[in-house]
């Protein structure tokens, strides 16, 4: 079984976020990047399936050279090889086109990724990949098991309960908690990751469908106003005229 796991290189949630002077791009200076946490659930489950059933796990990143340390981390966790499409991930459609192109070349049985990236929270790529390839897309799943060599069973949340789906290979799925328990690479994994294959591919000629015009930070929270408990009228006035919640 050949499994492709797509990973994103995202800012650590503890990083201080800034934008360029024109507010059109994210400023990477001083920012620590990590593997997208949702993608780690997909990666760990893929490795667990490989250990139980045999096969290979390939990690794929659409990104620039600065993503390679986290690609190597994915190899240290247990993936067998990696591919980096040498392109800035400009929008979801562009990324989906790159993933689909790699998938067509290598005929993977399963394409896994996180339910979304924690930087843009778009939740779009998995559905686009399934549509481009003409294969089922099950999103988001919190459990994934193999029924037999050609069928998988997934569970996903729906309003008021859960849905159990059986799907034939190949398919696309996105992962969320508690599909697996993310692993920390051990020393042996870190050492072997240095020699595992990491191929760099040039992007296919897909065009982005969206353009980010402007970024802005949330407005700073105002100070707390203390209202005398006997002065309900002032409270109502403030809620109506300043907070605008009435």
PDB file of C-alpha atoms in Angstrom:
ATOM      1  CA  UNK A   1       0.000   0.000   0.000  1.00  0.00           C
ATOM      2  CA  UNK A   2       1.360   3.404  -1.014  1.00  0.00           C
ATOM      3  CA  UNK A   3       0.278   6.305   1.165  1.00  0.00           C
ATOM      4  CA  UNK A   4       0.871   9.963   0.369  1.00  0.00           C
ATOM      5  CA  UNK A   5       0.727  12.379   3.315  1.00  0.00           C
ATOM      6  CA  UNK A   6       0.560  16.088   2.520  1.00  0.00           C
ATOM      7  CA  UNK A   7       2.092  18.406   5.104  1.00  0.00           C
ATOM      8  CA  UNK A   8       2.122  22.183   5.452  1.00  0.00           C
ATOM      9  CA  UNK A   9       4.854  24.328   6.951  1.00  0.00           C
ATOM     10  CA  UNK A  10       3.057  26.727   9.318  1.00  0.00           C
ATOM     11  CA  UNK A  11       3.991  29.279  11.986  1.00  0.00           C
ATOM     12  CA  UNK A  12       4.146  28.014  15.545  1.00  0.00           C
ATOM     13  CA  UNK A  13       1.109  29.263  17.443  1.00  0.00           C
ATOM     14  CA  UNK A  14       3.409  30.930  19.991  1.00  0.00           C
ATOM     15  CA  UNK A  15       5.052  33.100  17.307  1.00  0.00           C
ATOM     16  CA  UNK A  16       4.417  36.824  17.127  1.00  0.00           C
ATOM     17  CA  UNK A  17       2.602  37.515  13.855  1.00  0.00           C
ATOM     18  CA  UNK A  18       3.480  40.497  11.678  1.00  0.00           C
ATOM     19  CA  UNK A  19       2.907  41.504   8.076  1.00  0.00           C
ATOM     20  CA  UNK A  20       4.989  43.364   5.519  1.00  0.00           C
ATOM     21  CA  UNK A  21       4.793  47.163   5.326  1.00  0.00           C
ATOM     22  CA  UNK A  22       2.021  47.054   2.713  1.00  0.00           C
ATOM     23  CA  UNK A  23       0.112  44.351   4.661  1.00  0.00           C
ATOM     24  CA  UNK A  24       0.038  42.077   1.611  1.00  0.00           C
ATOM     25  CA  UNK A  25       2.302  39.279   2.852  1.00  0.00           C
ATOM     26  CA  UNK A  26       3.127  37.448   6.049  1.00  0.00           C
ATOM     27  CA  UNK A  27       6.458  38.534   7.544  1.00  0.00           C
ATOM     28  CA  UNK A  28       8.542  35.408   8.252  1.00  0.00           C
ATOM     29  CA  UNK A  29      11.289  37.219  10.156  1.00  0.00           C
ATOM     30  CA  UNK A  30      11.792  35.739  13.606  1.00  0.00           C
ATOM     31  CA  UNK A  31       9.009  33.178  13.173  1.00  0.00           C
ATOM     32  CA  UNK A  32       9.441  29.524  14.150  1.00  0.00           C
ATOM     33  CA  UNK A  33       7.760  27.113  11.713  1.00  0.00           C
ATOM     34  CA  UNK A  34       6.344  23.669  12.510  1.00  0.00           C
ATOM     35  CA  UNK A  35       4.537  20.833  10.760  1.00  0.00           C
ATOM     36  CA  UNK A  36       0.848  21.723  10.640  1.00  0.00           C
ATOM     37  CA  UNK A  37      -0.562  19.950  13.742  1.00  0.00           C
ATOM     38  CA  UNK A  38      -3.581  18.527  11.883  1.00  0.00           C
ATOM     39  CA  UNK A  39      -1.209  17.005   9.310  1.00  0.00           C
ATOM     40  CA  UNK A  40       0.647  15.239  12.113  1.00  0.00           C
ATOM     41  CA  UNK A  41      -2.476  13.192  12.879  1.00  0.00           C
ATOM     42  CA  UNK A  42      -2.556  12.073   9.242  1.00  0.00           C
ATOM     43  CA  UNK A  43       1.177  11.326   9.208  1.00  0.00           C
ATOM     44  CA  UNK A  44       1.116   9.258  12.381  1.00  0.00           C
ATOM     45  CA  UNK A  45      -1.906   7.239  11.239  1.00  0.00           C
ATOM     46  CA  UNK A  46      -0.247   6.553   7.886  1.00  0.00           C
ATOM     47  CA  UNK A  47       2.851   5.248   9.673  1.00  0.00           C
ATOM     48  CA  UNK A  48       0.699   3.080  11.935  1.00  0.00           C
ATOM     49  CA  UNK A  49      -1.033   1.566   8.887  1.00  0.00           C
ATOM     50  CA  UNK A  50       2.327   0.934   7.229  1.00  0.00           C
ATOM     51  CA  UNK A  51       3.608  -0.810  10.359  1.00  0.00           C
ATOM     52  CA  UNK A  52       0.473  -2.969  10.558  1.00  0.00           C
ATOM     53  CA  UNK A  53      -0.133  -3.720   6.877  1.00  0.00           C
ATOM     54  CA  UNK A  54       3.167  -2.998   5.120  1.00  0.00           C
ATOM     55  CA  UNK A  55       3.749  -0.486   2.355  1.00  0.00           C
ATOM     56  CA  UNK A  56       5.360   2.942   2.115  1.00  0.00           C
ATOM     57  CA  UNK A  57       4.632   6.459   3.345  1.00  0.00           C
ATOM     58  CA  UNK A  58       5.671   9.453   1.255  1.00  0.00           C
ATOM     59  CA  UNK A  59       5.374  12.992   2.601  1.00  0.00           C
ATOM     60  CA  UNK A  60       4.645  15.834   0.193  1.00  0.00           C
ATOM     61  CA  UNK A  61       5.052  19.538   0.794  1.00  0.00           C
ATOM     62  CA  UNK A  62       4.272  22.362  -1.602  1.00  0.00           C
ATOM     63  CA  UNK A  63       6.673  25.021  -0.428  1.00  0.00           C
ATOM     64  CA  UNK A  64      10.031  26.684  -0.603  1.00  0.00           C
ATOM     65  CA  UNK A  65      13.408  25.453   0.657  1.00  0.00           C
ATOM     66  CA  UNK A  66      12.826  26.778   4.175  1.00  0.00           C
ATOM     67  CA  UNK A  67      10.261  23.976   4.668  1.00  0.00           C
ATOM     68  CA  UNK A  68      12.904  21.237   4.423  1.00  0.00           C
ATOM     69  CA  UNK A  69      13.755  21.035   8.158  1.00  0.00           C
ATOM     70  CA  UNK A  70      10.142  20.121   8.902  1.00  0.00           C
ATOM     71  CA  UNK A  71      10.066  17.717   5.954  1.00  0.00           C
ATOM     72  CA  UNK A  72      13.106  16.012   7.502  1.00  0.00           C
ATOM     73  CA  UNK A  73      11.235  15.916  10.811  1.00  0.00           C
ATOM     74  CA  UNK A  74       8.401  14.030   9.094  1.00  0.00           C
ATOM     75  CA  UNK A  75      10.988  11.566   7.767  1.00  0.00           C
ATOM     76  CA  UNK A  76      12.398  11.222  11.277  1.00  0.00           C
ATOM     77  CA  UNK A  77       8.931  10.415  12.613  1.00  0.00           C
ATOM     78  CA  UNK A  78       8.742   7.478  10.207  1.00  0.00           C
ATOM     79  CA  UNK A  79       7.955   8.414   6.606  1.00  0.00           C
ATOM     80  CA  UNK A  80      10.051   6.586   3.990  1.00  0.00           C
ATOM     81  CA  UNK A  81      10.706   9.373   1.513  1.00  0.00           C
ATOM     82  CA  UNK A  82       9.633  12.910   0.701  1.00  0.00           C
ATOM     83  CA  UNK A  83       8.791  15.210  -2.192  1.00  0.00           C
ATOM     84  CA  UNK A  84       8.898  18.989  -2.123  1.00  0.00           C
ATOM     85  CA  UNK A  85       7.238  20.915  -4.928  1.00  0.00           C
ATOM     86  CA  UNK A  86       9.440  23.959  -5.250  1.00  0.00           C
ATOM     87  CA  UNK A  87       6.788  26.678  -5.190  1.00  0.00           C
ATOM     88  CA  UNK A  88       5.200  29.160  -2.857  1.00  0.00           C
ATOM     89  CA  UNK A  89       1.767  27.812  -1.836  1.00  0.00           C
ATOM     90  CA  UNK A  90      -0.140  30.810  -3.153  1.00  0.00           C
ATOM     91  CA  UNK A  91      -3.679  29.464  -2.745  1.00  0.00           C
ATOM     92  CA  UNK A  92      -5.628  26.260  -2.111  1.00  0.00           C
ATOM     93  CA  UNK A  93      -6.326  25.500  -5.776  1.00  0.00           C
ATOM     94  CA  UNK A  94      -2.669  25.872  -6.738  1.00  0.00           C
ATOM     95  CA  UNK A  95      -1.619  23.536  -3.920  1.00  0.00           C
ATOM     96  CA  UNK A  96      -4.311  21.003  -4.853  1.00  0.00           C
ATOM     97  CA  UNK A  97      -3.120  20.995  -8.467  1.00  0.00           C
ATOM     98  CA  UNK A  98       0.437  20.220  -7.358  1.00  0.00           C
ATOM     99  CA  UNK A  99      -0.691  17.397  -5.065  1.00  0.00           C
ATOM    100  CA  UNK A 100      -2.889  15.915  -7.802  1.00  0.00           C
ATOM    101  CA  UNK A 101      -0.024  16.023 -10.315  1.00  0.00           C
ATOM    102  CA  UNK A 102       2.292  14.120  -7.955  1.00  0.00           C
ATOM    103  CA  UNK A 103      -0.483  11.631  -7.136  1.00  0.00           C
ATOM    104  CA  UNK A 104      -1.090  10.928 -10.832  1.00  0.00           C
ATOM    105  CA  UNK A 105       2.592  10.195 -11.376  1.00  0.00           C
ATOM    106  CA  UNK A 106       2.855   7.701  -8.516  1.00  0.00           C
ATOM    107  CA  UNK A 107      -0.572   6.023  -8.210  1.00  0.00           C
ATOM    108  CA  UNK A 108      -0.984   6.257  -4.433  1.00  0.00           C
ATOM    109  CA  UNK A 109      -3.623   4.143  -2.725  1.00  0.00           C
ATOM    110  CA  UNK A 110      -4.393   6.735  -0.078  1.00  0.00           C
ATOM    111  CA  UNK A 111      -3.855  10.505   0.131  1.00  0.00           C
ATOM    112  CA  UNK A 112      -4.020  11.886   3.664  1.00  0.00           C
ATOM    113  CA  UNK A 113      -3.705  15.389   5.092  1.00  0.00           C
ATOM    114  CA  UNK A 114      -4.963  17.431   8.025  1.00  0.00           C
ATOM    115  CA  UNK A 115      -8.480  18.838   7.993  1.00  0.00           C
ATOM    116  CA  UNK A 116      -7.015  22.347   7.579  1.00  0.00           C
ATOM    117  CA  UNK A 117      -3.832  24.315   8.080  1.00  0.00           C
ATOM    118  CA  UNK A 118      -3.651  26.449  11.205  1.00  0.00           C
ATOM    119  CA  UNK A 119      -2.476  29.525   9.294  1.00  0.00           C
ATOM    120  CA  UNK A 120      -5.316  29.982   6.763  1.00  0.00           C
ATOM    121  CA  UNK A 121      -7.906  27.493   8.129  1.00  0.00           C
ATOM    122  CA  UNK A 122      -9.330  27.033   4.637  1.00  0.00           C
ATOM    123  CA  UNK A 123     -10.315  23.316   4.669  1.00  0.00           C
ATOM    124  CA  UNK A 124     -10.361  23.343   0.853  1.00  0.00           C
ATOM    125  CA  UNK A 125      -7.392  21.375  -0.468  1.00  0.00           C
ATOM    126  CA  UNK A 126      -8.584  17.819   0.275  1.00  0.00           C
ATOM    127  CA  UNK A 127     -11.884  18.266  -1.543  1.00  0.00           C
ATOM    128  CA  UNK A 128     -10.182  19.864  -4.539  1.00  0.00           C
ATOM    129  CA  UNK A 129      -7.643  17.037  -4.780  1.00  0.00           C
ATOM    130  CA  UNK A 130     -10.396  14.424  -4.757  1.00  0.00           C
ATOM    131  CA  UNK A 131     -12.327  16.295  -7.433  1.00  0.00           C
ATOM    132  CA  UNK A 132      -9.279  16.761  -9.694  1.00  0.00           C
ATOM    133  CA  UNK A 133      -8.364  13.075  -9.414  1.00  0.00           C
ATOM    134  CA  UNK A 134     -11.957  11.849  -9.633  1.00  0.00           C
ATOM    135  CA  UNK A 135     -11.719   9.800  -6.431  1.00  0.00           C
ATOM    136  CA  UNK A 136     -13.711   9.859  -3.162  1.00  0.00           C
ATOM    137  CA  UNK A 137     -12.891  12.455  -0.503  1.00  0.00           C
ATOM    138  CA  UNK A 138     -13.873  11.762   3.115  1.00  0.00           C
ATOM    139  CA  UNK A 139     -13.507  14.807   5.366  1.00  0.00           C
ATOM    140  CA  UNK A 140     -12.830  15.314   8.178  1.00  0.00           C
ATOM    141  CA  UNK A 141     -12.232  11.855   9.661  1.00  0.00           C
ATOM    142  CA  UNK A 142     -11.314  11.040  13.249  1.00  0.00           C
ATOM    143  CA  UNK A 143     -10.832   7.298  12.717  1.00  0.00           C
ATOM    144  CA  UNK A 144      -9.314   5.308   9.847  1.00  0.00           C
ATOM    145  CA  UNK A 145      -8.950   1.528   9.618  1.00  0.00           C
ATOM    146  CA  UNK A 146      -8.504  -0.969   6.820  1.00  0.00           C
ATOM    147  CA  UNK A 147     -11.327  -3.481   6.288  1.00  0.00           C
ATOM    148  CA  UNK A 148      -9.282  -5.450   3.754  1.00  0.00           C
ATOM    149  CA  UNK A 149      -6.567  -4.737   1.192  1.00  0.00           C
ATOM    150  CA  UNK A 150      -8.882  -2.659  -0.989  1.00  0.00           C
ATOM    151  CA  UNK A 151     -11.374  -1.079   1.441  1.00  0.00           C
ATOM    152  CA  UNK A 152     -11.025   1.398   4.298  1.00  0.00           C
ATOM    153  CA  UNK A 153     -13.499   2.325   7.018  1.00  0.00           C
ATOM    154  CA  UNK A 154     -13.545   5.908   8.288  1.00  0.00           C
ATOM    155  CA  UNK A 155     -15.556   7.669  10.955  1.00  0.00           C
ATOM    156  CA  UNK A 156     -16.346  11.362  10.872  1.00  0.00           C
ATOM    157  CA  UNK A 157     -18.373  13.749  12.950  1.00  0.00           C
ATOM    158  CA  UNK A 158     -21.771  14.929  11.759  1.00  0.00           C
ATOM    159  CA  UNK A 159     -24.296  17.109  13.519  1.00  0.00           C
ATOM    160  CA  UNK A 160     -25.590  15.203  16.500  1.00  0.00           C
ATOM    161  CA  UNK A 161     -23.477  12.091  16.016  1.00  0.00           C
ATOM    162  CA  UNK A 162     -20.975  10.298  13.822  1.00  0.00           C
ATOM    163  CA  UNK A 163     -20.979   8.755  10.352  1.00  0.00           C
ATOM    164  CA  UNK A 164     -19.205   5.519   9.407  1.00  0.00           C
ATOM    165  CA  UNK A 165     -18.074   5.329   5.783  1.00  0.00           C
ATOM    166  CA  UNK A 166     -16.505   2.463   3.834  1.00  0.00           C
ATOM    167  CA  UNK A 167     -14.584   3.474   0.736  1.00  0.00           C
ATOM    168  CA  UNK A 168     -12.564   1.652  -1.904  1.00  0.00           C
ATOM    169  CA  UNK A 169      -8.955   2.625  -2.543  1.00  0.00           C
ATOM    170  CA  UNK A 170      -7.774   5.071  -3.818  1.00  0.00           C
ATOM    171  CA  UNK A 171      -9.298   7.947  -1.856  1.00  0.00           C
ATOM    172  CA  UNK A 172      -8.502  11.247  -0.149  1.00  0.00           C
ATOM    173  CA  UNK A 173      -9.118  11.826   3.564  1.00  0.00           C
ATOM    174  CA  UNK A 174      -8.434  14.634   6.005  1.00  0.00           C
ATOM    175  CA  UNK A 175      -7.587  13.958   9.632  1.00  0.00           C
ATOM    176  CA  UNK A 176      -8.552  15.424  12.974  1.00  0.00           C
ATOM    177  CA  UNK A 177      -8.364  14.337  16.595  1.00  0.00           C
ATOM    178  CA  UNK A 178      -8.288  11.604  17.768  1.00  0.00           C
ATOM    179  CA  UNK A 179      -7.215   9.713  14.623  1.00  0.00           C
ATOM    180  CA  UNK A 180      -3.790   9.085  16.157  1.00  0.00           C
ATOM    181  CA  UNK A 181      -1.369  10.278  18.806  1.00  0.00           C
ATOM    182  CA  UNK A 182       1.350  12.385  17.128  1.00  0.00           C
ATOM    183  CA  UNK A 183       4.839  10.986  17.613  1.00  0.00           C
ATOM    184  CA  UNK A 184       8.052  12.669  18.662  1.00  0.00           C
ATOM    185  CA  UNK A 185      11.044  11.620  16.542  1.00  0.00           C
ATOM    186  CA  UNK A 186      13.624   9.561  18.426  1.00  0.00           C
ATOM    187  CA  UNK A 187      17.394   9.771  17.951  1.00  0.00           C
ATOM    188  CA  UNK A 188      17.498   6.845  15.541  1.00  0.00           C
ATOM    189  CA  UNK A 189      14.770   8.420  13.423  1.00  0.00           C
ATOM    190  CA  UNK A 190      16.595  11.752  13.353  1.00  0.00           C
ATOM    191  CA  UNK A 191      19.810  10.073  12.191  1.00  0.00           C
ATOM    192  CA  UNK A 192      18.165   7.956   9.473  1.00  0.00           C
ATOM    193  CA  UNK A 193      16.131  10.927   8.203  1.00  0.00           C
ATOM    194  CA  UNK A 194      19.332  12.549   6.978  1.00  0.00           C
ATOM    195  CA  UNK A 195      19.792   9.862   4.328  1.00  0.00           C
ATOM    196  CA  UNK A 196      16.183   9.298   3.284  1.00  0.00           C
ATOM    197  CA  UNK A 197      15.294  10.529  -0.235  1.00  0.00           C
ATOM    198  CA  UNK A 198      13.902  14.046  -0.576  1.00  0.00           C
ATOM    199  CA  UNK A 199      13.068  14.825  -4.194  1.00  0.00           C
ATOM    200  CA  UNK A 200      12.505  18.390  -5.343  1.00  0.00           C
ATOM    201  CA  UNK A 201      10.018  18.836  -8.199  1.00  0.00           C
ATOM    202  CA  UNK A 202       9.142  21.930 -10.177  1.00  0.00           C
ATOM    203  CA  UNK A 203       5.464  22.961 -10.087  1.00  0.00           C
ATOM    204  CA  UNK A 204       3.001  22.212 -12.848  1.00  0.00           C
ATOM    205  CA  UNK A 205       1.652  25.205 -14.737  1.00  0.00           C
ATOM    206  CA  UNK A 206      -1.407  25.771 -12.599  1.00  0.00           C
ATOM    207  CA  UNK A 207      -2.637  29.272 -11.901  1.00  0.00           C
ATOM    208  CA  UNK A 208      -3.880  30.502  -8.551  1.00  0.00           C
ATOM    209  CA  UNK A 209      -7.586  31.280  -8.402  1.00  0.00           C
ATOM    210  CA  UNK A 210      -7.423  33.655  -5.433  1.00  0.00           C
ATOM    211  CA  UNK A 211      -5.329  36.663  -4.526  1.00  0.00           C
ATOM    212  CA  UNK A 212      -4.758  37.891  -0.996  1.00  0.00           C
ATOM    213  CA  UNK A 213      -5.343  41.628  -1.147  1.00  0.00           C
ATOM    214  CA  UNK A 214      -4.726  42.627   2.445  1.00  0.00           C
ATOM    215  CA  UNK A 215      -3.968  41.231   5.893  1.00  0.00           C
ATOM    216  CA  UNK A 216      -4.696  42.882   9.223  1.00  0.00           C
ATOM    217  CA  UNK A 217      -4.425  42.023  12.879  1.00  0.00           C
ATOM    218  CA  UNK A 218      -7.473  41.962  15.154  1.00  0.00           C
ATOM    219  CA  UNK A 219      -8.167  45.273  16.784  1.00  0.00           C
ATOM    220  CA  UNK A 220      -6.721  45.689  20.243  1.00  0.00           C
ATOM    221  CA  UNK A 221      -9.171  45.120  23.028  1.00  0.00           C
ATOM    222  CA  UNK A 222     -10.305  48.238  24.801  1.00  0.00           C
ATOM    223  CA  UNK A 223     -10.061  48.812  28.508  1.00  0.00           C
ATOM    224  CA  UNK A 224     -12.597  47.467  30.964  1.00  0.00           C
ATOM    225  CA  UNK A 225     -15.231  49.918  32.137  1.00  0.00           C
ATOM    226  CA  UNK A 226     -16.565  49.479  35.639  1.00  0.00           C
ATOM    227  CA  UNK A 227     -20.254  50.350  36.020  1.00  0.00           C
ATOM    228  CA  UNK A 228     -21.943  51.011  39.332  1.00  0.00           C
ATOM    229  CA  UNK A 229     -24.362  48.105  39.924  1.00  0.00           C
ATOM    230  CA  UNK A 230     -27.047  50.638  40.780  1.00  0.00           C
ATOM    231  CA  UNK A 231     -26.670  52.382  37.398  1.00  0.00           C
ATOM    232  CA  UNK A 232     -28.356  49.967  34.996  1.00  0.00           C
ATOM    233  CA  UNK A 233     -29.229  52.788  32.615  1.00  0.00           C
ATOM    234  CA  UNK A 234     -25.568  53.616  31.944  1.00  0.00           C
ATOM    235  CA  UNK A 235     -24.836  49.935  31.270  1.00  0.00           C
ATOM    236  CA  UNK A 236     -27.648  49.711  28.729  1.00  0.00           C
ATOM    237  CA  UNK A 237     -26.457  52.906  27.021  1.00  0.00           C
ATOM    238  CA  UNK A 238     -22.898  51.586  26.701  1.00  0.00           C
ATOM    239  CA  UNK A 239     -24.048  48.206  25.401  1.00  0.00           C
ATOM    240  CA  UNK A 240     -26.217  49.936  22.807  1.00  0.00           C
ATOM    241  CA  UNK A 241     -23.935  52.777  21.674  1.00  0.00           C
ATOM    242  CA  UNK A 242     -20.388  51.475  22.199  1.00  0.00           C
ATOM    243  CA  UNK A 243     -20.512  47.686  22.250  1.00  0.00           C
ATOM    244  CA  UNK A 244     -23.432  47.735  19.788  1.00  0.00           C
ATOM    245  CA  UNK A 245     -24.794  44.441  21.045  1.00  0.00           C
ATOM    246  CA  UNK A 246     -28.310  45.726  21.719  1.00  0.00           C
TER     247      UNK A 246
END
